[in-house]
PDB file of C-alpha atoms in Angstrom:
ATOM      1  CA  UNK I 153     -11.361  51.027 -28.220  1.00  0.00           C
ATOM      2  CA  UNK I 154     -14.186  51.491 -25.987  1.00  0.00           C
ATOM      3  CA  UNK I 155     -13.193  52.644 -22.217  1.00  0.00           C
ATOM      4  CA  UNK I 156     -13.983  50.287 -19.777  1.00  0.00           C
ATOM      5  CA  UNK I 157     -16.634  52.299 -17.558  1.00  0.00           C
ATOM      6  CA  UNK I 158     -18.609  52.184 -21.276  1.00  0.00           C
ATOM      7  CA  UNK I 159     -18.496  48.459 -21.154  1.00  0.00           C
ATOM      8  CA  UNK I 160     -19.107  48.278 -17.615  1.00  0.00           C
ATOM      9  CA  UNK I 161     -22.420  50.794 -18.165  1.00  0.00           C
ATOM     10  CA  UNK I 162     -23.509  48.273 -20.589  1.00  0.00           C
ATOM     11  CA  UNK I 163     -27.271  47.027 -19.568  1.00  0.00           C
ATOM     12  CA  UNK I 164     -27.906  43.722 -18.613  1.00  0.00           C
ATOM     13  CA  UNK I 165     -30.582  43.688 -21.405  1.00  0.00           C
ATOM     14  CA  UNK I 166     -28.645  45.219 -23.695  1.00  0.00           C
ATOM     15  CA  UNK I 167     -25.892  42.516 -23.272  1.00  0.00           C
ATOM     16  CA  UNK I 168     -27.984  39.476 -22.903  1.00  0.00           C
ATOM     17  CA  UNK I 169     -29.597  40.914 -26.511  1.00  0.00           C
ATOM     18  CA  UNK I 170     -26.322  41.673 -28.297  1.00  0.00           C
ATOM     19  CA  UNK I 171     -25.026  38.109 -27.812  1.00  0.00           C
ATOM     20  CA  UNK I 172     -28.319  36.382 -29.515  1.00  0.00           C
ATOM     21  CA  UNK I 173     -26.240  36.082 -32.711  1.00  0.00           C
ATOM     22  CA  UNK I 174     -23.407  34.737 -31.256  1.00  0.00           C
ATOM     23  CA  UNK I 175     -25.250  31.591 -29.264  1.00  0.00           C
ATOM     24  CA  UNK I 176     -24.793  28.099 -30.657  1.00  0.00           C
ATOM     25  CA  UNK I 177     -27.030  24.815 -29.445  1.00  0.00           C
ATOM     26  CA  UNK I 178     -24.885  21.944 -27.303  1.00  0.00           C
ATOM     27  CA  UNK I 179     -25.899  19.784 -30.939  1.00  0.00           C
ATOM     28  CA  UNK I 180     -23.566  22.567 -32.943  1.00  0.00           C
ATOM     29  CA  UNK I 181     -20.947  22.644 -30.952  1.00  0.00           C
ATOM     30  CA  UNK I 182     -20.599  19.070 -30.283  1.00  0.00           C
ATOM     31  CA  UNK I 183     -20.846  18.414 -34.432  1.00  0.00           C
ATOM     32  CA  UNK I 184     -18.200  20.949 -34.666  1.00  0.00           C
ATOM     33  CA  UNK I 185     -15.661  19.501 -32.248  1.00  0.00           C
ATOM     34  CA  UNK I 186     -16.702  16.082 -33.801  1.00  0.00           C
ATOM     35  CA  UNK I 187     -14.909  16.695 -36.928  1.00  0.00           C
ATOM     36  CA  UNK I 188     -11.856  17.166 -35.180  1.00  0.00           C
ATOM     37  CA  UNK I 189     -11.566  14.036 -33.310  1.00  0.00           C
ATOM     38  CA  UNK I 190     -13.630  11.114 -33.677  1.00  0.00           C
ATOM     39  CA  UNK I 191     -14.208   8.825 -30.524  1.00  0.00           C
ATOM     40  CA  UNK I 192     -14.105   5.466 -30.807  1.00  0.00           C
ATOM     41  CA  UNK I 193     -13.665   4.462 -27.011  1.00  0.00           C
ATOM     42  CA  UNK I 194     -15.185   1.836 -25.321  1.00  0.00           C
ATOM     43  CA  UNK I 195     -15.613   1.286 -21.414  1.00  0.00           C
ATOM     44  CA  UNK I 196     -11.756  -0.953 -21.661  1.00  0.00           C
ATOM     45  CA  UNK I 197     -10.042  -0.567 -25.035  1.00  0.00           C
ATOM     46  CA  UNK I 198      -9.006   3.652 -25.081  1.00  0.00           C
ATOM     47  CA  UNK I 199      -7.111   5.861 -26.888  1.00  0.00           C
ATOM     48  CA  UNK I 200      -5.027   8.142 -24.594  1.00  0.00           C
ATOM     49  CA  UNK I 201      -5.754  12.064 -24.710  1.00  0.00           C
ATOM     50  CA  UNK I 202      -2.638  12.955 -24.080  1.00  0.00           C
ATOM     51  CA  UNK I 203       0.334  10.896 -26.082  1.00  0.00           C
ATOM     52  CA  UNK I 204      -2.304   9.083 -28.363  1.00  0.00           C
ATOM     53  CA  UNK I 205      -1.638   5.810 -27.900  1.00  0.00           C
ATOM     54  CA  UNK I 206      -4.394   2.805 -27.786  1.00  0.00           C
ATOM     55  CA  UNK I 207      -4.087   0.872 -24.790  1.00  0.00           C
ATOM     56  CA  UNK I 208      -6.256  -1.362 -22.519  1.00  0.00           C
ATOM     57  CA  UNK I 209      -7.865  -0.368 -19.049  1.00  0.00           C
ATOM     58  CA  UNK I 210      -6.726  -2.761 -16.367  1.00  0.00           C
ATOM     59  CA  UNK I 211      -8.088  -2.762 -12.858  1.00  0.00           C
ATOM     60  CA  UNK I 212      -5.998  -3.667  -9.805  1.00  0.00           C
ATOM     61  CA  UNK I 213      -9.349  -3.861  -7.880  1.00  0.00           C
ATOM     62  CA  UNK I 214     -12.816  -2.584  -8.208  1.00  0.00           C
ATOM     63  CA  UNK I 215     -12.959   1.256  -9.763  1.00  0.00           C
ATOM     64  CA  UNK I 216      -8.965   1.310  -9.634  1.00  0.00           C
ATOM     65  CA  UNK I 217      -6.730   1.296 -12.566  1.00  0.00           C
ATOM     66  CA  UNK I 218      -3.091  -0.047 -12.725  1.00  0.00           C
ATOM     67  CA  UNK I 219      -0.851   2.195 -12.933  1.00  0.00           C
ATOM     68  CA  UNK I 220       1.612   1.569 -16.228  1.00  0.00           C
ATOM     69  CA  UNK I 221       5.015   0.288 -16.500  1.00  0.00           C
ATOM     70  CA  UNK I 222       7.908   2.478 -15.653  1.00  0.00           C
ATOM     71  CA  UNK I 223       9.548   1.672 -18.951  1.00  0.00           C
ATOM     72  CA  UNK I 224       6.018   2.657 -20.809  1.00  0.00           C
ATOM     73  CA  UNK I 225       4.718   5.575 -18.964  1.00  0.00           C
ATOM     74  CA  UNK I 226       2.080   8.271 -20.993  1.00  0.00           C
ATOM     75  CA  UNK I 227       4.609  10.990 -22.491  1.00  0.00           C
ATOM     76  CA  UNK I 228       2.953  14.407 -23.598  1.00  0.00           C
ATOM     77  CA  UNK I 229       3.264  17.880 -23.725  1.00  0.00           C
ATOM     78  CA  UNK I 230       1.068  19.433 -20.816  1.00  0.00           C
ATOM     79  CA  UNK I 231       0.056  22.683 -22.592  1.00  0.00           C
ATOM     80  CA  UNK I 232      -1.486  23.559 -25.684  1.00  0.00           C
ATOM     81  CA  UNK I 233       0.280  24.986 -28.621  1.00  0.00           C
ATOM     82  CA  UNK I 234       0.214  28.659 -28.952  1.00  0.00           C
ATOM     83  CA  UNK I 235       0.675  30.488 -32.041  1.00  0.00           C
ATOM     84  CA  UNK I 236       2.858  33.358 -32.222  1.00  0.00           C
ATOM     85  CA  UNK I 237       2.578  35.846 -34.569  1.00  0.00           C
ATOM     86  CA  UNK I 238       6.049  37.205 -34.721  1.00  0.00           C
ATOM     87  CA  UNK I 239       8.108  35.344 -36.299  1.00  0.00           C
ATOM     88  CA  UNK I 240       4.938  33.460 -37.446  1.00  0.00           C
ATOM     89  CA  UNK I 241       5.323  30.213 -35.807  1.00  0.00           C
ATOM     90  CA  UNK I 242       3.528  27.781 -33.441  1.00  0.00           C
ATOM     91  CA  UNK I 243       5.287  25.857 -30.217  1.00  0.00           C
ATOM     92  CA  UNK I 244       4.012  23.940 -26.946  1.00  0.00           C
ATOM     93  CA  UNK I 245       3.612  26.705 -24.175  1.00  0.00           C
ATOM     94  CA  UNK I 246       4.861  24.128 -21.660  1.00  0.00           C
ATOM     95  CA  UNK I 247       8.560  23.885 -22.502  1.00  0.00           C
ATOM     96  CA  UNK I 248       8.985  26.420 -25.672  1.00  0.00           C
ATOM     97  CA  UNK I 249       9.779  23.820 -28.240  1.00  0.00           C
ATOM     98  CA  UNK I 250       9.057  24.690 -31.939  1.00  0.00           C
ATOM     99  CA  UNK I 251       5.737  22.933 -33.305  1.00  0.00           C
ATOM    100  CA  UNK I 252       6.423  24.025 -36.998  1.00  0.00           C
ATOM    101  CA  UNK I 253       9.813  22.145 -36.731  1.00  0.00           C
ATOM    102  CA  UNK I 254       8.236  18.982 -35.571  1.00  0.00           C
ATOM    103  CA  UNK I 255       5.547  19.043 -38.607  1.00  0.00           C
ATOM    104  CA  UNK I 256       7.489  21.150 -41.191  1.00  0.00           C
ATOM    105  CA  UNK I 257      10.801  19.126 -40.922  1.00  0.00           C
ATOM    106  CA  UNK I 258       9.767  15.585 -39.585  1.00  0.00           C
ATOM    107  CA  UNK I 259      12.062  16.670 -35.889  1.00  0.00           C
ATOM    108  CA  UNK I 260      10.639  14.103 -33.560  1.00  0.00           C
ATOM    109  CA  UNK I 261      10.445  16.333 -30.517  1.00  0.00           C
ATOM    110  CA  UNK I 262      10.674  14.630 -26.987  1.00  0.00           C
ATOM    111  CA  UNK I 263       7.497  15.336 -24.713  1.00  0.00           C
ATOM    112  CA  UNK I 264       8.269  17.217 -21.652  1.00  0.00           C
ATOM    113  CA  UNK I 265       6.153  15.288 -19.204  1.00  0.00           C
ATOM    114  CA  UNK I 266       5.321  11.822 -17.896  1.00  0.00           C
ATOM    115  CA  UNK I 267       2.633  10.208 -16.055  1.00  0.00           C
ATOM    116  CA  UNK I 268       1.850   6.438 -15.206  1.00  0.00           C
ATOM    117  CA  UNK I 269      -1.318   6.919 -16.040  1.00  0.00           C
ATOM    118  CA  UNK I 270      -2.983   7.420 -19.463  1.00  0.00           C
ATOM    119  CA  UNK I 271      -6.510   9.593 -19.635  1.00  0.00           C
ATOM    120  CA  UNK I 272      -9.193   8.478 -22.117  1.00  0.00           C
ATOM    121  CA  UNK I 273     -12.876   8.826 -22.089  1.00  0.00           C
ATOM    122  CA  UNK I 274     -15.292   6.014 -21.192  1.00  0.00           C
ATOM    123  CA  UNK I 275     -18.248   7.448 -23.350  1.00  0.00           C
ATOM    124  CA  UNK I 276     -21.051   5.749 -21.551  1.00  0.00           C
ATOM    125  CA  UNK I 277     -20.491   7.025 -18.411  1.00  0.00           C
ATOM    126  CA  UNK I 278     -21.522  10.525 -20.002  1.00  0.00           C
ATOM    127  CA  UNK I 279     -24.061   9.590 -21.274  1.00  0.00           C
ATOM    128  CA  UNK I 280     -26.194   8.691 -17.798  1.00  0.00           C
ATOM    129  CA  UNK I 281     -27.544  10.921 -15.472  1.00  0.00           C
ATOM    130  CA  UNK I 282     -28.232  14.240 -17.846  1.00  0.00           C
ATOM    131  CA  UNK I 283     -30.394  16.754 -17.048  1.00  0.00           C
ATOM    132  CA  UNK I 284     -31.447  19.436 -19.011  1.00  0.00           C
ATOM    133  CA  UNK I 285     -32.519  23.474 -18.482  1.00  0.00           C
ATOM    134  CA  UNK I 286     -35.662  22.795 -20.678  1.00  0.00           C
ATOM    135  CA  UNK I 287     -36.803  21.324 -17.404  1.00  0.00           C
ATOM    136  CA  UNK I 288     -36.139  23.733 -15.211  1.00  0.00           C
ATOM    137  CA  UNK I 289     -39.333  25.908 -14.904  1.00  0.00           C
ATOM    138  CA  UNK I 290     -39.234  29.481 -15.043  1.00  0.00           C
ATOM    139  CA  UNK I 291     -37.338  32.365 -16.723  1.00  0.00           C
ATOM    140  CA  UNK I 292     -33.574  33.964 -16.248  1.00  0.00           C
ATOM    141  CA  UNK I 293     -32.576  35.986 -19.311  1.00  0.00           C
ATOM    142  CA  UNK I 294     -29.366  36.628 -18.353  1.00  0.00           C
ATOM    143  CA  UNK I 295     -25.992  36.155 -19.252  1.00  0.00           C
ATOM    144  CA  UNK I 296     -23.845  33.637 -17.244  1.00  0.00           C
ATOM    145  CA  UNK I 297     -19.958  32.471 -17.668  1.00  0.00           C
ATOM    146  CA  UNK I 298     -19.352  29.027 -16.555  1.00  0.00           C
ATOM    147  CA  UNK I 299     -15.903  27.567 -14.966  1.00  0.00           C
ATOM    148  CA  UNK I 300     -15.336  24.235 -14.529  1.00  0.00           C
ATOM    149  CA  UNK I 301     -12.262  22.653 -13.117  1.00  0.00           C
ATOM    150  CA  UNK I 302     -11.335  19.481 -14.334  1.00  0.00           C
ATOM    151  CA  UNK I 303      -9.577  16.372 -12.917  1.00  0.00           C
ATOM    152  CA  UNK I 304      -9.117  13.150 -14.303  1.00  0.00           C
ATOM    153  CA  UNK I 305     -10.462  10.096 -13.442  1.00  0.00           C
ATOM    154  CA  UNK I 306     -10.996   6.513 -14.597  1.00  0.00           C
ATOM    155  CA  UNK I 307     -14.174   7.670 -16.291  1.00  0.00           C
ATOM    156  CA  UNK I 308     -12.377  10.728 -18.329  1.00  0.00           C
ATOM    157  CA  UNK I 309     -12.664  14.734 -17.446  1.00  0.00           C
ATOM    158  CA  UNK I 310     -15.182  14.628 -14.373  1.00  0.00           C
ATOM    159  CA  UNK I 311     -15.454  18.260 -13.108  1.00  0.00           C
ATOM    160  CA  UNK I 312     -14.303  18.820  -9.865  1.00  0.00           C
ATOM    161  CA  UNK I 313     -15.120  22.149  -8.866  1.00  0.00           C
ATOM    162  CA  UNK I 314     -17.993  24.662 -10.454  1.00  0.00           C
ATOM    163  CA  UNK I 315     -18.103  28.267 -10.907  1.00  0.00           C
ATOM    164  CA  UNK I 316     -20.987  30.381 -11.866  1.00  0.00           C
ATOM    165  CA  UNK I 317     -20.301  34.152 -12.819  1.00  0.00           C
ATOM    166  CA  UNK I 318     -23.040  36.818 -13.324  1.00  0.00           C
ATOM    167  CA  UNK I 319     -23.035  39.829 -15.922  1.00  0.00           C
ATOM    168  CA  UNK I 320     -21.776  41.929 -12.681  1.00  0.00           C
ATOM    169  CA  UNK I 321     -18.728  39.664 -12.639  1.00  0.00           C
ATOM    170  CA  UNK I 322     -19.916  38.409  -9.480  1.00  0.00           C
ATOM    171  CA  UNK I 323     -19.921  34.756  -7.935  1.00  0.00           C
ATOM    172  CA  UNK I 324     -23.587  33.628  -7.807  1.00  0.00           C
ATOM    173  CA  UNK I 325     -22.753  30.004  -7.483  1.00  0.00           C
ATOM    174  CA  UNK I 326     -19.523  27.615  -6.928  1.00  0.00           C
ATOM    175  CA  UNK I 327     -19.028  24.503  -5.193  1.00  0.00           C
ATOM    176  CA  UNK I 328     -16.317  21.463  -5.180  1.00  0.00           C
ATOM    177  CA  UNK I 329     -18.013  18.406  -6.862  1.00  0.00           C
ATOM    178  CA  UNK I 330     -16.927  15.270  -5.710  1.00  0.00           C
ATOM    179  CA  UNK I 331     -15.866  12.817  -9.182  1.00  0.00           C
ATOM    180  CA  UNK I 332     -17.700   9.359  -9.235  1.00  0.00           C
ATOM    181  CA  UNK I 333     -14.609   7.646 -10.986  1.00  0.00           C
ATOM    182  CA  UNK I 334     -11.349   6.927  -8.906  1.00  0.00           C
ATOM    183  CA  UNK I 335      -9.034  10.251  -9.009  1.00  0.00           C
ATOM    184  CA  UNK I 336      -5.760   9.578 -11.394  1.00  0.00           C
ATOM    185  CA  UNK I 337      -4.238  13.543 -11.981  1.00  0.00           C
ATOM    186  CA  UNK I 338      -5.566  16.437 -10.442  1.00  0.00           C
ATOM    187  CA  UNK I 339      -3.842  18.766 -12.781  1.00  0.00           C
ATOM    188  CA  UNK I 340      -3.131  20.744 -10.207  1.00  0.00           C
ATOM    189  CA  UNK I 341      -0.946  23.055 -12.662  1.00  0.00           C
ATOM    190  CA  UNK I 342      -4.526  24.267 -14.251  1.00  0.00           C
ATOM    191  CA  UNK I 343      -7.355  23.413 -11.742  1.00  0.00           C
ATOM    192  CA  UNK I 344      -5.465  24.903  -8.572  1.00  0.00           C
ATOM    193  CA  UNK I 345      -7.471  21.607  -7.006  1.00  0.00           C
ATOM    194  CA  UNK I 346      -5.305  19.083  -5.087  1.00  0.00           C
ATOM    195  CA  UNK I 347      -5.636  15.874  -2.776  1.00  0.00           C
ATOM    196  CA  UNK I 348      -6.100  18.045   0.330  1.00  0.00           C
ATOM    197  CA  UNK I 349      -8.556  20.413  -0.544  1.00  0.00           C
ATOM    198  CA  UNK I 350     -11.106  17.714  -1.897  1.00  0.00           C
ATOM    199  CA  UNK I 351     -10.608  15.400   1.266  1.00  0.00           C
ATOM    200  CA  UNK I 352     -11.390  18.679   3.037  1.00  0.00           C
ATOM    201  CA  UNK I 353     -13.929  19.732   1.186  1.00  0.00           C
ATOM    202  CA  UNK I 354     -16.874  20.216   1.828  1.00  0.00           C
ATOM    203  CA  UNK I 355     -17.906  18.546  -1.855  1.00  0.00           C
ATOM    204  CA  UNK I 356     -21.593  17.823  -3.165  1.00  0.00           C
ATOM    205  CA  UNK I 357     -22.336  15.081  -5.406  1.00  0.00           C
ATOM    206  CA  UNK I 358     -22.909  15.943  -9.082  1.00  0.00           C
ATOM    207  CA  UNK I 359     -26.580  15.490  -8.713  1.00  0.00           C
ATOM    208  CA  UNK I 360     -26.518  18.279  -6.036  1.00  0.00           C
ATOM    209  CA  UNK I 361     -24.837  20.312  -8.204  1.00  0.00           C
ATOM    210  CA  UNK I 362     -26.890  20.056 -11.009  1.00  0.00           C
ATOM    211  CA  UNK I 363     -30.141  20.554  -8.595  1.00  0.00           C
ATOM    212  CA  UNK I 364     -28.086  23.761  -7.342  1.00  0.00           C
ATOM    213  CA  UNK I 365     -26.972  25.157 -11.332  1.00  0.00           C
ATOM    214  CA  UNK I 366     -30.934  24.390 -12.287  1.00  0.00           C
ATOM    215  CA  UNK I 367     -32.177  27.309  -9.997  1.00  0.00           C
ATOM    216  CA  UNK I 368     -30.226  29.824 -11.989  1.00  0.00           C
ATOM    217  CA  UNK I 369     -29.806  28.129 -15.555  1.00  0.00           C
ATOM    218  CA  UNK I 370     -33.102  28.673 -17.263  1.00  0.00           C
ATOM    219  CA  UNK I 371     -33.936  27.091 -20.610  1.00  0.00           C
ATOM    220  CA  UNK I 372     -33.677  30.733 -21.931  1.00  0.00           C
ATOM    221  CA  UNK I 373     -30.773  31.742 -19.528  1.00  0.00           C
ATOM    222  CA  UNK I 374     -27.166  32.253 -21.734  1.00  0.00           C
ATOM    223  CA  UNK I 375     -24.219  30.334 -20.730  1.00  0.00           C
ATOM    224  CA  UNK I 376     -20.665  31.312 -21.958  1.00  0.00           C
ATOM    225  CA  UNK I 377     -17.193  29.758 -21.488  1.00  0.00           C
ATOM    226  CA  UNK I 378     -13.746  28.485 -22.829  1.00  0.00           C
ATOM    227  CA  UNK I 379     -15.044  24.980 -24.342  1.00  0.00           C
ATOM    228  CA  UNK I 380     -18.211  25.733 -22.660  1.00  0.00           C
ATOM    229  CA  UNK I 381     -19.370  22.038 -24.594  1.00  0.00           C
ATOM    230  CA  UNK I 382     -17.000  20.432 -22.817  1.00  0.00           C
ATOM    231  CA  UNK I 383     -17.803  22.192 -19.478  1.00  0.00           C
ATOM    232  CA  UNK I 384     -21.060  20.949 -19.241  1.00  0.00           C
ATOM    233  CA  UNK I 385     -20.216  17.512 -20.651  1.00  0.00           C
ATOM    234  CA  UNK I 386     -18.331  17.289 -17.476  1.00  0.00           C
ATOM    235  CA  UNK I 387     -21.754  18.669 -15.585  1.00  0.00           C
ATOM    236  CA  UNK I 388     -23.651  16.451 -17.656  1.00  0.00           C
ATOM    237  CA  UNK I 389     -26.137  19.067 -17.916  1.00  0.00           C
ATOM    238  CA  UNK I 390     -27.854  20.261 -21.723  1.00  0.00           C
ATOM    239  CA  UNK I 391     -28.393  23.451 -22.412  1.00  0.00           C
ATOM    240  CA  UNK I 392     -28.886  25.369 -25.848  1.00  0.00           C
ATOM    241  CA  UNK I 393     -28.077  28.524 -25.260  1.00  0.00           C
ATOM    242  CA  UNK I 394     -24.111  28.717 -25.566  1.00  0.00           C
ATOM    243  CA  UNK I 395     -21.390  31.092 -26.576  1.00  0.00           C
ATOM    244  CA  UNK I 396     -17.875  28.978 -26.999  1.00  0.00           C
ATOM    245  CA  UNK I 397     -15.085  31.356 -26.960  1.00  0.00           C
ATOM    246  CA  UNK I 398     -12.943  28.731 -28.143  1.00  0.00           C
ATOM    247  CA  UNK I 399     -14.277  29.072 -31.528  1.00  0.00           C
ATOM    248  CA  UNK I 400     -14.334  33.063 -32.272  1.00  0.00           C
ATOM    249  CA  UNK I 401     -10.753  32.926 -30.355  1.00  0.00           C
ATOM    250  CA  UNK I 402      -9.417  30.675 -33.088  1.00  0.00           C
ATOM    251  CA  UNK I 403     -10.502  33.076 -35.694  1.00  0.00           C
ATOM    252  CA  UNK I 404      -6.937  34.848 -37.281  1.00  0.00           C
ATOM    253  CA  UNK I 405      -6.327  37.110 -39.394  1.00  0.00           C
ATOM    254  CA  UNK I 406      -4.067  37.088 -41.904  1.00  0.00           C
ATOM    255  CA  UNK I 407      -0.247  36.907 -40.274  1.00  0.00           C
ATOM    256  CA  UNK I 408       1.353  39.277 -43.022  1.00  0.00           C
ATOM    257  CA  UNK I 409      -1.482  42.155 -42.678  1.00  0.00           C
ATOM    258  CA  UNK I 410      -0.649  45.080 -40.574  1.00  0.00           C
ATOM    259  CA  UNK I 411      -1.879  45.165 -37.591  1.00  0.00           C
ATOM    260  CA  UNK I 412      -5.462  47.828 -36.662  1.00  0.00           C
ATOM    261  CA  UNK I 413      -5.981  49.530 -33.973  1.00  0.00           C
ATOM    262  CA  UNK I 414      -8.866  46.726 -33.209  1.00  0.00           C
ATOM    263  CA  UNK I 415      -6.208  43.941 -33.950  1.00  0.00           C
ATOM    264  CA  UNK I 416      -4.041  45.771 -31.322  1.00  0.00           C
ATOM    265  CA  UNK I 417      -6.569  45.834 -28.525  1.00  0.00           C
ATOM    266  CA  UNK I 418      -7.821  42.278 -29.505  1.00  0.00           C
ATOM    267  CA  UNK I 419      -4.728  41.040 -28.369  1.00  0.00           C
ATOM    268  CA  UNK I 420      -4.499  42.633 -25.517  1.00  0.00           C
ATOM    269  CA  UNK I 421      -7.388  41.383 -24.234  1.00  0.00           C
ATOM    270  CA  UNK I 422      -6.597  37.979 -25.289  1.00  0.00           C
ATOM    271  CA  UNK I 423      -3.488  38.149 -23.500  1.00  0.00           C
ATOM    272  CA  UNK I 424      -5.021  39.327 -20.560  1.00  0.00           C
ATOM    273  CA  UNK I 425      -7.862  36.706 -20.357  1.00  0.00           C
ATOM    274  CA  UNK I 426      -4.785  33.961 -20.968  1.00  0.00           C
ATOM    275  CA  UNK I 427      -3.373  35.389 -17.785  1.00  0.00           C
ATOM    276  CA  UNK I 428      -6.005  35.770 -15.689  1.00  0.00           C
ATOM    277  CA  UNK I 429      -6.771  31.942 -16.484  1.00  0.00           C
ATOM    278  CA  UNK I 430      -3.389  30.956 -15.186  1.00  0.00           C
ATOM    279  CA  UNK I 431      -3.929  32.592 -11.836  1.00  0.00           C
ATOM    280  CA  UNK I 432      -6.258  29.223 -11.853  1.00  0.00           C
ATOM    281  CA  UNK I 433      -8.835  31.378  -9.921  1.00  0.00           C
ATOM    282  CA  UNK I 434     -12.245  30.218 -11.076  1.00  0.00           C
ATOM    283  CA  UNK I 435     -13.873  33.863 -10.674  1.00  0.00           C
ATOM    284  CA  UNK I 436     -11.357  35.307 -12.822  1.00  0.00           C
ATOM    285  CA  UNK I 437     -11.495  32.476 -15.133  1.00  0.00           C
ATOM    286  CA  UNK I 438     -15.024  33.395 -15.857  1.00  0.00           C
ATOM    287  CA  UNK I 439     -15.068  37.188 -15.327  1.00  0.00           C
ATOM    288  CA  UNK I 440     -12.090  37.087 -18.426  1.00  0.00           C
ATOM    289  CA  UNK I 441     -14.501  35.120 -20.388  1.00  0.00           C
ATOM    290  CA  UNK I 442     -16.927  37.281 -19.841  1.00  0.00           C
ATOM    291  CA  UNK I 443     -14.947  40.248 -20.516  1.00  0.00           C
ATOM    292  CA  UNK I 444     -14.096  38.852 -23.641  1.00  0.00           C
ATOM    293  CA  UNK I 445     -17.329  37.910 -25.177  1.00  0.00           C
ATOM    294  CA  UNK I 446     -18.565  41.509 -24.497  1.00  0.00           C
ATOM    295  CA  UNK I 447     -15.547  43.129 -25.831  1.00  0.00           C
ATOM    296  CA  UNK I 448     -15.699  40.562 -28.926  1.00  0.00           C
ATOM    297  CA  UNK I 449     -19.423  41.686 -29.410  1.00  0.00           C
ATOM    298  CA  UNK I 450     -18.705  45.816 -29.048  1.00  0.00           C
ATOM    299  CA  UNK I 451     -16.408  45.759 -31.837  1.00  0.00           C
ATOM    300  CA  UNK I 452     -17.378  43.153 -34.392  1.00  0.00           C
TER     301      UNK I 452
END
């Protein structure tokens, strides 16, 4: 394994030149999470992200939903499953309980959380107001990690606060972004962003935003991130220069080989970026992603 002060002597150049083969166009990555989930939403009938079912959208008044039935609230788990290696199994990182038993052995286990609200995406409100790099004039060929924090609203995932993250691992841009659809979770537990802080602000609009990101993201400027599709969905911003993590973190090898030395430190620095994410501190969100790409890219 590479000491750190080698990866931290690394040249911006160099960097910005070693992840070429690694960057993916918004088109790619948005065909690739297509074939995992199709969306067939419209702007009232939904299908809920989190417990799946197909409901309605009802207003109480204009740009606020009603909130759902105590009897029929939105059950889900609130984290992702996370596969363990040892003793080769998956489960829900939220409350522990055994995904292989649930699909292996048909044990219906109870979600751990609740909500009287569901969250679905209304597909044509992401589809107005994009910009794009390509019309940003000028050059930046550099490499960037992107954070967004995400609430939910009426409208779907609207980003709430952006982080911008140079090769330095310093903050060269971040702002709170004030959502255009009414405000139904926070998710505090990931975004660190609650009531308080965006009534204090001070927020922009997303158009500021995106006039702000467009004086550092160049059409030939890389942008890297944890769902870094999905991330700028949120900004509705294009760009074609992207590294998704997501993707080359899914990559496993096989459970019954014995572990390498690489494997070893591959998983220590996976387990380090999964920490530093749940200190829900956007600069360490995207300095770990960061981190990660580079080490990724040393020692593939």
């Amino acid at each position: 394994m590479a000491p750190t002060n080698e990866i931290e002597s690394l040249q911006k150049g160099s960097i910005y030149c070693m992840l070429q083969p690694l960057i993916r166009s918004k088109k790619q990555l948005d065909e690739y999470y297509s074939r995992l989930q199709q969306n067939a939403n419209t702007a009232e009938n939904r299908k809920c992200k989190r417990c799946k079912i197909e409901y309605k959208v009802e207003m109480e008044s204009k740009g606020v939903p009603k909130p759902l039935d105590e009897n029929n609230l939105c059950k889900f788990h609130s984290c992702r499953v996370i596969f363990n290696k040892f003793p080769d199994e998956y489960y829900y990182a939220c409350c522990n309980s055994n995904f292989n038993a649930h699909t292996n052995f048909g044990r219906k286990i109870k979600p751990c959380t609740t909500h009287n609200y569901h969250i679905s995406e209304n597909p044509a409100f992401f589809k107005n107001g994009i910009v794009s790099s390509a019309s940003s004039r000028g050059s930046n060929k550099v490499v960037y990690a992107l954070e967004c924090e995400l609430c939910a609203t009426v409208n779907g995932y609207e980003c709430c606060r952006v982080t911008l993250v140079d090769e330095e691992d310093k903050v060269v841009y971040e702002s709170l972004v004030k959502p255009e659809g009414f405000i139904i979770d926070y998710k505090t537990e990931f975004s660190g962003i609650t009531k308080e802080i965006m009534e204090n602000g001070p927020c922009k609009s997303l158009k500021e935003v995106q006039n702000d990101l467009l004086k550092f993201i160049k059409e030939d400027t890389i942008l890297m991130g944890y769902g870094i599709n999905d991330e700028l969905t949120s900004l509705k911003l294009h760009h074609d220069m992207l590294i998704n993590t997501v993707i080359i973190e899914t990559r496993r090898r096989h459970p019954f080989k014995r572990n390498s030395v690489r494997d070893v430190a591959e998983n220590l620095v996976l387990e380090r970026m999964h920490h530093e994410i749940r200190r829900k501190n956007e600069k360490d969100n995207s300095s770990a992603c960061l981190s990660w790409r580079i080490f990724k890219t040393i020692f593939n």
